[in-house]
mmCIF file of C-alpha atoms and ligand atoms in Angstrom:
data_model
loop_
_atom_site.group_PDB
_atom_site.id
_atom_site.type_symbol
_atom_site.label_atom_id
_atom_site.label_comp_id
_atom_site.label_asym_id
_atom_site.label_seq_id
_atom_site.Cartn_x
_atom_site.Cartn_y
_atom_site.Cartn_z
ATOM 1 C CA MET A 70 20.380 3.738 -9.818
ATOM 2 C CA VAL A 71 16.716 4.246 -10.658
ATOM 3 C CA ALA A 72 14.409 3.609 -7.739
ATOM 4 C CA GLU A 73 11.642 1.048 -7.635
ATOM 5 C CA ILE A 74 8.346 2.746 -6.848
ATOM 6 C CA ILE A 75 6.374 1.493 -3.857
ATOM 7 C CA ASP A 76 2.812 1.796 -5.109
ATOM 8 C CA GLY A 77 0.662 2.544 -2.057
ATOM 9 C CA LYS A 78 -2.557 2.504 -4.049
ATOM 10 C CA LYS A 79 -1.918 -1.020 -5.347
ATOM 11 C CA LEU A 80 -0.812 -2.373 -1.962
ATOM 12 C CA SER A 81 -3.768 -0.684 -0.345
ATOM 13 C CA HIS A 82 -6.147 -2.362 -2.824
ATOM 14 C CA GLU A 83 -4.634 -5.790 -2.122
ATOM 15 C CA LEU A 84 -4.968 -5.302 1.629
ATOM 16 C CA LYS A 85 -8.550 -4.054 1.282
ATOM 17 C CA MET A 86 -9.525 -7.155 -0.687
ATOM 18 C CA LYS A 87 -8.168 -9.340 2.146
ATOM 19 C CA MET A 88 -10.027 -7.231 4.701
ATOM 20 C CA LYS A 89 -13.251 -7.572 2.734
ATOM 21 C CA GLU A 90 -12.985 -11.335 3.218
ATOM 22 C CA GLU A 91 -12.378 -10.846 6.935
ATOM 23 C CA VAL A 92 -15.379 -8.525 7.203
ATOM 24 C CA ASN A 93 -17.518 -11.119 5.379
ATOM 25 C CA GLN A 94 -16.485 -13.751 7.913
ATOM 26 C CA LEU A 95 -17.383 -11.398 10.777
ATOM 27 C CA LYS A 96 -20.757 -10.672 9.179
ATOM 28 C CA LYS A 97 -21.475 -14.414 9.147
ATOM 29 C CA THR A 98 -21.106 -14.347 12.924
ATOM 30 C CA GLY A 99 -23.604 -11.478 13.066
ATOM 31 C CA VAL A 100 -21.167 -8.612 13.563
ATOM 32 C CA THR A 101 -20.549 -5.794 11.085
ATOM 33 C CA PRO A 102 -17.582 -3.614 12.020
ATOM 34 C CA HIS A 103 -18.762 -0.046 12.438
ATOM 35 C CA LEU A 104 -16.723 3.162 12.338
ATOM 36 C CA THR A 105 -18.131 6.510 13.451
ATOM 37 C CA VAL A 106 -16.336 9.593 12.166
ATOM 38 C CA ILE A 107 -16.874 13.011 13.735
ATOM 39 C CA LEU A 108 -16.202 16.086 11.642
ATOM 40 C CA VAL A 109 -16.345 19.489 13.311
ATOM 41 C CA GLY A 110 -16.669 22.500 11.016
ATOM 42 C CA ASP A 111 -16.147 22.596 7.277
ATOM 43 C CA ASN A 112 -12.401 22.546 6.640
ATOM 44 C CA PRO A 113 -12.253 21.478 2.948
ATOM 45 C CA ALA A 114 -9.196 19.206 3.384
ATOM 46 C CA SER A 115 -10.831 17.448 6.356
ATOM 47 C CA LYS A 116 -14.062 17.001 4.393
ATOM 48 C CA SER A 117 -12.170 15.399 1.553
ATOM 49 C CA TYR A 118 -10.248 13.030 3.900
ATOM 50 C CA VAL A 119 -13.494 12.020 5.584
ATOM 51 C CA LYS A 120 -15.060 11.224 2.203
ATOM 52 C CA GLY A 121 -12.079 9.008 1.388
ATOM 53 C CA LYS A 122 -12.590 7.136 4.649
ATOM 54 C CA GLU A 123 -16.297 6.579 3.941
ATOM 55 C CA LYS A 124 -15.532 5.262 0.459
ATOM 56 C CA ALA A 125 -12.875 2.874 1.741
ATOM 57 C CA CYS A 126 -15.282 1.541 4.381
ATOM 58 C CA GLU A 127 -17.845 0.816 1.651
ATOM 59 C CA GLU A 128 -15.241 -1.016 -0.427
ATOM 60 C CA THR A 129 -14.532 -3.448 2.403
ATOM 61 C CA GLY A 130 -18.071 -3.839 3.736
ATOM 62 C CA ILE A 131 -17.342 -1.958 6.957
ATOM 63 C CA SER A 132 -20.301 0.190 7.947
ATOM 64 C CA SER A 133 -19.665 3.794 8.837
ATOM 65 C CA ASP A 134 -21.487 6.952 9.734
ATOM 66 C CA LEU A 135 -20.443 10.563 9.768
ATOM 67 C CA ILE A 136 -21.478 12.973 12.502
ATOM 68 C CA GLU A 137 -21.091 16.500 11.172
ATOM 69 C CA LEU A 138 -21.002 19.158 13.879
ATOM 70 C CA ASN A 139 -21.092 22.896 13.555
ATOM 71 C CA GLU A 140 -17.785 24.569 14.388
ATOM 72 C CA THR A 141 -19.526 26.538 17.122
ATOM 73 C CA ILE A 142 -20.112 23.356 19.141
ATOM 74 C CA THR A 143 -18.697 23.694 22.651
ATOM 75 C CA GLU A 144 -15.942 21.446 23.941
ATOM 76 C CA ASP A 145 -18.316 19.971 26.542
ATOM 77 C CA GLU A 146 -20.920 19.132 23.907
ATOM 78 C CA LEU A 147 -18.320 17.375 21.787
ATOM 79 C CA LEU A 148 -16.970 15.431 24.765
ATOM 80 C CA ALA A 149 -20.521 14.371 25.676
ATOM 81 C CA GLN A 150 -21.119 13.149 22.126
ATOM 82 C CA ILE A 151 -17.979 10.993 22.336
ATOM 83 C CA VAL A 152 -18.988 9.529 25.695
ATOM 84 C CA LYS A 153 -22.277 8.454 24.074
ATOM 85 C CA LEU A 154 -20.342 6.670 21.332
ATOM 86 C CA ASN A 155 -18.030 5.047 23.906
ATOM 87 C CA ASN A 156 -21.147 3.532 25.485
ATOM 88 C CA ASP A 157 -22.764 2.474 22.216
ATOM 89 C CA LYS A 158 -22.024 -1.231 21.678
ATOM 90 C CA SER A 159 -22.804 -1.007 17.959
ATOM 91 C CA VAL A 160 -19.868 1.402 17.442
ATOM 92 C CA HIS A 161 -16.482 -0.327 17.277
ATOM 93 C CA GLY A 162 -14.248 2.543 16.187
ATOM 94 C CA ILE A 163 -14.396 6.303 16.796
ATOM 95 C CA LEU A 164 -12.401 8.838 14.793
ATOM 96 C CA VAL A 165 -12.520 12.570 15.413
ATOM 97 C CA GLN A 166 -11.063 14.307 12.373
ATOM 98 C CA LEU A 167 -8.271 16.742 13.285
ATOM 99 C CA PRO A 168 -7.605 19.626 13.372
ATOM 100 C CA LEU A 169 -10.387 20.901 15.635
ATOM 101 C CA PRO A 170 -11.412 24.565 16.032
ATOM 102 C CA ASN A 171 -9.144 26.536 18.370
ATOM 103 C CA HIS A 172 -11.651 26.694 21.245
ATOM 104 C CA ILE A 173 -11.568 22.904 21.596
ATOM 105 C CA GLU A 174 -8.579 21.280 23.282
ATOM 106 C CA GLU A 175 -7.542 18.428 21.003
ATOM 107 C CA GLN A 176 -5.787 16.452 23.710
ATOM 108 C CA LYS A 177 -8.941 16.399 25.870
ATOM 109 C CA VAL A 178 -10.874 14.994 22.926
ATOM 110 C CA ILE A 179 -8.244 12.362 22.164
ATOM 111 C CA GLU A 180 -8.158 11.262 25.801
ATOM 112 C CA ILE A 181 -11.900 10.874 26.226
ATOM 113 C CA ILE A 182 -12.182 8.340 23.397
ATOM 114 C CA SER A 183 -12.177 4.860 24.888
ATOM 115 C CA PRO A 184 -8.750 3.290 24.178
ATOM 116 C CA GLU A 185 -10.619 0.183 22.958
ATOM 117 C CA LYS A 186 -12.306 2.284 20.228
ATOM 118 C CA ASP A 187 -9.341 4.533 19.438
ATOM 119 C CA VAL A 188 -8.763 3.423 15.837
ATOM 120 C CA ASP A 189 -6.441 6.395 15.234
ATOM 121 C CA GLY A 190 -4.069 5.082 17.913
ATOM 122 C CA PHE A 191 -3.721 8.575 19.375
ATOM 123 C CA HIS A 192 -4.827 7.860 22.981
ATOM 124 C CA PRO A 193 -1.899 8.001 25.441
ATOM 125 C CA VAL A 194 -2.736 4.459 26.612
ATOM 126 C CA ASN A 195 -2.317 3.166 23.076
ATOM 127 C CA ILE A 196 0.805 5.251 22.495
ATOM 128 C CA GLY A 197 2.229 3.728 25.695
ATOM 129 C CA ARG A 198 1.340 0.249 24.459
ATOM 130 C CA MET A 199 3.064 0.967 21.157
ATOM 131 C CA MET A 200 6.187 2.236 22.931
ATOM 132 C CA THR A 201 6.405 -0.867 25.082
ATOM 133 C CA GLY A 202 5.829 -3.145 22.084
ATOM 134 C CA GLN A 203 2.408 -4.434 23.184
ATOM 135 C CA ASP A 204 -0.526 -5.261 20.954
ATOM 136 C CA THR A 205 -2.453 -2.085 20.261
ATOM 137 C CA PHE A 206 -4.022 0.144 17.616
ATOM 138 C CA LEU A 207 -1.010 1.483 15.767
ATOM 139 C CA PRO A 208 -1.286 5.027 14.347
ATOM 140 C CA CYS A 209 -2.404 4.616 10.733
ATOM 141 C CA THR A 210 0.201 6.517 8.697
ATOM 142 C CA PRO A 211 3.234 5.079 10.550
ATOM 143 C CA HIS A 212 1.744 1.564 10.391
ATOM 144 C CA GLY A 213 1.093 2.010 6.663
ATOM 145 C CA ILE A 214 4.738 2.992 6.146
ATOM 146 C CA ILE A 215 6.000 -0.156 7.890
ATOM 147 C CA LYS A 216 3.617 -2.244 5.732
ATOM 148 C CA MET A 217 5.009 -0.572 2.590
ATOM 149 C CA LEU A 218 8.597 -1.391 3.578
ATOM 150 C CA LYS A 219 7.688 -4.981 4.402
ATOM 151 C CA SER A 220 5.757 -5.404 1.148
ATOM 152 C CA LYS A 221 9.074 -4.988 -0.681
ATOM 153 C CA ASN A 222 11.015 -7.112 1.826
ATOM 154 C CA ILE A 223 13.115 -4.074 2.712
ATOM 155 C CA SER A 224 15.022 -5.016 5.834
ATOM 156 C CA ILE A 225 14.684 -2.562 8.704
ATOM 157 C CA GLU A 226 16.747 -4.320 11.369
ATOM 158 C CA GLY A 227 20.131 -2.686 11.921
ATOM 159 C CA LYS A 228 19.408 0.023 9.353
ATOM 160 C CA HIS A 229 19.799 3.720 10.034
ATOM 161 C CA ALA A 230 16.363 5.293 9.738
ATOM 162 C CA VAL A 231 16.194 9.078 9.702
ATOM 163 C CA VAL A 232 12.829 10.724 10.317
ATOM 164 C CA LEU A 233 12.299 14.322 9.209
ATOM 165 C CA GLY A 234 9.473 15.759 11.321
ATOM 166 C CA ARG A 235 8.321 15.139 14.881
ATOM 167 C CA SER A 236 4.539 15.427 14.805
ATOM 168 C CA ASN A 237 2.488 13.274 17.170
ATOM 169 C CA ILE A 238 0.607 11.814 14.204
ATOM 170 C CA VAL A 239 3.533 10.780 11.992
ATOM 171 C CA GLY A 240 7.106 11.707 12.933
ATOM 172 C CA LYS A 241 7.271 10.516 16.538
ATOM 173 C CA PRO A 242 5.315 7.271 16.100
ATOM 174 C CA VAL A 243 6.988 6.226 12.829
ATOM 175 C CA GLY A 244 10.362 6.559 14.565
ATOM 176 C CA GLN A 245 9.071 4.376 17.384
ATOM 177 C CA LEU A 246 7.754 1.694 15.008
ATOM 178 C CA LEU A 247 11.085 1.659 13.142
ATOM 179 C CA LEU A 248 12.835 1.279 16.505
ATOM 180 C CA ASN A 249 10.464 -1.584 17.381
ATOM 181 C CA GLU A 250 11.682 -3.195 14.137
ATOM 182 C CA ASN A 251 15.287 -2.807 15.395
ATOM 183 C CA ALA A 252 16.354 0.148 13.260
ATOM 184 C CA THR A 253 18.714 2.780 14.643
ATOM 185 C CA VAL A 254 16.579 5.907 14.565
ATOM 186 C CA THR A 255 17.497 9.578 14.259
ATOM 187 C CA TYR A 256 14.836 12.285 14.504
ATOM 188 C CA CYS A 257 15.425 15.575 12.699
ATOM 189 C CA HIS A 258 13.158 18.623 12.800
ATOM 190 C CA SER A 259 12.971 22.336 12.131
ATOM 191 C CA ARG A 260 15.653 23.136 14.737
ATOM 192 C CA THR A 261 18.146 20.540 13.519
ATOM 193 C CA PRO A 262 21.255 22.274 12.142
ATOM 194 C CA ASN A 263 23.114 20.780 9.152
ATOM 195 C CA LEU A 264 20.220 18.525 8.214
ATOM 196 C CA LYS A 265 22.054 16.953 5.276
ATOM 197 C CA GLU A 266 24.694 15.502 7.623
ATOM 198 C CA TYR A 267 21.933 13.276 8.962
ATOM 199 C CA THR A 268 19.877 12.640 5.844
ATOM 200 C CA LYS A 269 22.934 11.625 3.797
ATOM 201 C CA ASN A 270 23.554 8.859 6.310
ATOM 202 C CA ALA A 271 20.038 7.451 6.130
ATOM 203 C CA ASP A 272 19.407 3.949 4.804
ATOM 204 C CA ILE A 273 15.708 4.703 5.225
ATOM 205 C CA LEU A 274 14.550 8.336 5.086
ATOM 206 C CA VAL A 275 11.005 9.198 6.150
ATOM 207 C CA VAL A 276 10.015 12.740 5.225
ATOM 208 C CA ALA A 277 7.055 14.282 7.046
ATOM 209 C CA LEU A 278 7.740 18.007 7.066
ATOM 210 C CA GLY A 279 4.891 19.500 5.039
ATOM 211 C CA LYS A 280 7.262 21.412 2.729
ATOM 212 C CA ALA A 281 6.821 20.769 -0.976
ATOM 213 C CA HIS A 282 9.895 19.282 -2.699
ATOM 214 C CA PHE A 283 12.124 20.016 0.326
ATOM 215 C CA VAL A 284 14.245 16.895 -0.083
ATOM 216 C CA ASP A 285 16.308 16.615 -3.260
ATOM 217 C CA GLU A 286 19.070 14.329 -4.536
ATOM 218 C CA ASN A 287 21.683 16.203 -2.477
ATOM 219 C CA HIS A 288 20.000 15.114 0.770
ATOM 220 C CA ILE A 289 20.273 11.381 0.221
ATOM 221 C CA LYS A 290 22.876 8.721 -0.279
ATOM 222 C CA GLU A 291 22.899 6.397 -3.273
ATOM 223 C CA GLY A 292 20.512 3.500 -2.710
ATOM 224 C CA ALA A 293 18.507 5.029 0.151
ATOM 225 C CA VAL A 294 14.854 4.081 0.678
ATOM 226 C CA VAL A 295 12.800 7.285 0.622
ATOM 227 C CA ILE A 296 9.299 7.486 2.086
ATOM 228 C CA ASP A 297 7.402 10.701 1.339
ATOM 229 C CA VAL A 298 4.570 11.530 3.746
ATOM 230 C CA GLY A 299 4.025 15.076 2.435
ATOM 231 C CA ILE A 300 0.704 16.104 0.947
ATOM 232 C CA ASN A 301 1.076 19.624 -0.433
ATOM 233 C CA ARG A 302 -1.263 21.428 -2.816
ATOM 234 C CA THR A 303 0.438 23.071 -5.776
ATOM 235 C CA GLU A 304 -0.845 26.260 -7.420
ATOM 236 C CA ASP A 305 -2.653 24.244 -10.093
ATOM 237 C CA GLY A 306 -4.481 22.310 -7.357
ATOM 238 C CA SER A 307 -2.625 19.026 -7.785
ATOM 239 C CA LEU A 308 -0.925 17.149 -4.936
ATOM 240 C CA THR A 309 2.800 16.911 -4.428
ATOM 241 C CA GLY A 310 5.101 15.491 -1.778
ATOM 242 C CA ASP A 311 7.921 16.774 0.416
ATOM 243 C CA VAL A 312 10.404 15.019 -1.870
ATOM 244 C CA ASN A 313 11.522 16.112 -5.321
ATOM 245 C CA PHE A 314 10.449 12.803 -6.833
ATOM 246 C CA ASP A 315 12.017 13.169 -10.286
ATOM 247 C CA LYS A 316 15.440 14.024 -8.900
ATOM 248 C CA VAL A 317 15.464 11.633 -5.948
ATOM 249 C CA LYS A 318 14.217 8.606 -7.888
ATOM 250 C CA GLU A 319 17.473 8.630 -9.898
ATOM 251 C CA LYS A 320 19.503 7.983 -6.752
ATOM 252 C CA ALA A 321 17.255 6.050 -4.333
ATOM 253 C CA SER A 322 16.646 2.281 -4.342
ATOM 254 C CA TYR A 323 12.956 2.620 -3.423
ATOM 255 C CA ILE A 324 10.675 5.627 -3.323
ATOM 256 C CA THR A 325 7.013 6.321 -2.578
ATOM 257 C CA PRO A 326 5.147 8.649 -4.945
ATOM 258 C CA VAL A 327 2.625 11.387 -4.104
ATOM 259 C CA PRO A 328 -0.204 10.769 -4.823
ATOM 260 C CA ARG A 329 -0.592 6.924 -4.791
ATOM 261 C CA GLY A 330 1.932 6.491 -2.000
ATOM 262 C CA VAL A 331 1.536 6.723 1.759
ATOM 263 C CA GLY A 332 -1.898 8.452 1.592
ATOM 264 C CA PRO A 333 -3.977 5.425 0.537
ATOM 265 C CA MET A 334 -2.173 3.271 3.105
ATOM 266 C CA THR A 335 -3.244 5.572 5.953
ATOM 267 C CA ILE A 336 -6.919 4.948 5.252
ATOM 268 C CA THR A 337 -6.328 1.244 4.764
ATOM 269 C CA MET A 338 -4.725 0.901 8.177
ATOM 270 C CA LEU A 339 -7.697 2.728 9.680
ATOM 271 C CA LEU A 340 -9.926 -0.024 8.288
ATOM 272 C CA SER A 341 -7.573 -2.625 9.681
ATOM 273 C CA ASN A 342 -7.838 -1.003 13.127
ATOM 274 C CA THR A 343 -11.634 -0.946 12.872
ATOM 275 C CA ILE A 344 -11.672 -4.707 12.236
ATOM 276 C CA LYS A 345 -9.231 -5.119 15.110
ATOM 277 C CA ALA A 346 -11.584 -3.154 17.359
ATOM 278 C CA VAL A 347 -14.226 -5.842 16.754
ATOM 279 C CA LYS A 348 -11.861 -8.687 17.455
ATOM 280 C CA GLY A 349 -10.276 -7.167 20.545
ATOM 281 C CA LEU A 350 -6.773 -6.032 21.236
ATOM 282 C CA THR A 351 -4.982 -9.312 21.728
ATOM 283 C CA SER A 352 -6.007 -10.681 18.319
ATOM 284 C CA GLY A 353 -4.948 -9.850 14.785
ATOM 285 C CA GLU A 354 -1.382 -9.118 13.797
HETATM 286 N N1 GUN B 671 -6.042 14.746 10.382
HETATM 287 C C1 GUN B 671 -4.984 14.485 9.558
HETATM 288 N N2 GUN B 671 -4.622 13.198 9.659
HETATM 289 C C2 GUN B 671 -5.441 12.633 10.568
HETATM 290 C C3 GUN B 671 -5.555 11.310 11.079
HETATM 291 O O1 GUN B 671 -4.796 10.381 10.748
HETATM 292 N N3 GUN B 671 -6.555 11.131 11.995
HETATM 293 C C4 GUN B 671 -7.372 12.125 12.391
HETATM 294 N N4 GUN B 671 -8.300 11.840 13.307
HETATM 295 N N5 GUN B 671 -7.288 13.365 11.932
HETATM 296 C C5 GUN B 671 -6.325 13.596 11.026
#
């Protein structure tokens, strides 16, 4: 079997064009969705992600601004800056790019963002809402993955979904969203012995480990759907996933590439959350 590729870039473009329409409608009512991004320090990867977010906002007519802070900023100063944005009615969404410098406690920062402006979906209130199946800002990468599966009419209900990785940003929430869609979910991580015993039983395998080409054709069963969340830099500077694409595509039914896979969908779902922040939490999808 040769897998069909789920093109995240193409799907992302289609969704952005729909959002542009939605933003135009909002503008007619006098409201322009506005996202404020905070970047602390000058981590090159973070800078590049933030640029991608700005560009995507422009494409859809969402306004955005970037607050760049020196990495010597104190935790209190950063928290105070966020409180100001919480109180600013012209700001609908707030995103603090992670990781933060070691002297700043990330969880404190996440928790001070108003849940109504938490377009990352990282605030414990929003995580709780997601877990109990209520309307909320869903974390962007996991939400993008569900959208990719649905775009190909891949059924999730009753399927065995195996998630490799248990980060707060991807692994844990994607498992929860798959469970909300009635999958049977298994989480595997660095301490899981005999990993292949689990991965070979996966109908849907989500790989978010951060290890280049970790998953090969011996990890999966024939016809599995393989979602690659990895973004690893190779020696020549190009990007590659956690999955050995060339090998796995010969055995899977669907596969996401890197680049042009999950990455573009993450930013697109951030835009979707920013529009949702304007409309309020009970509206939208
Ligand atoms: N750093 C890596 N991914 C993300 C993300 O989705 N949101 C934020 N805020 N920081 C990140």
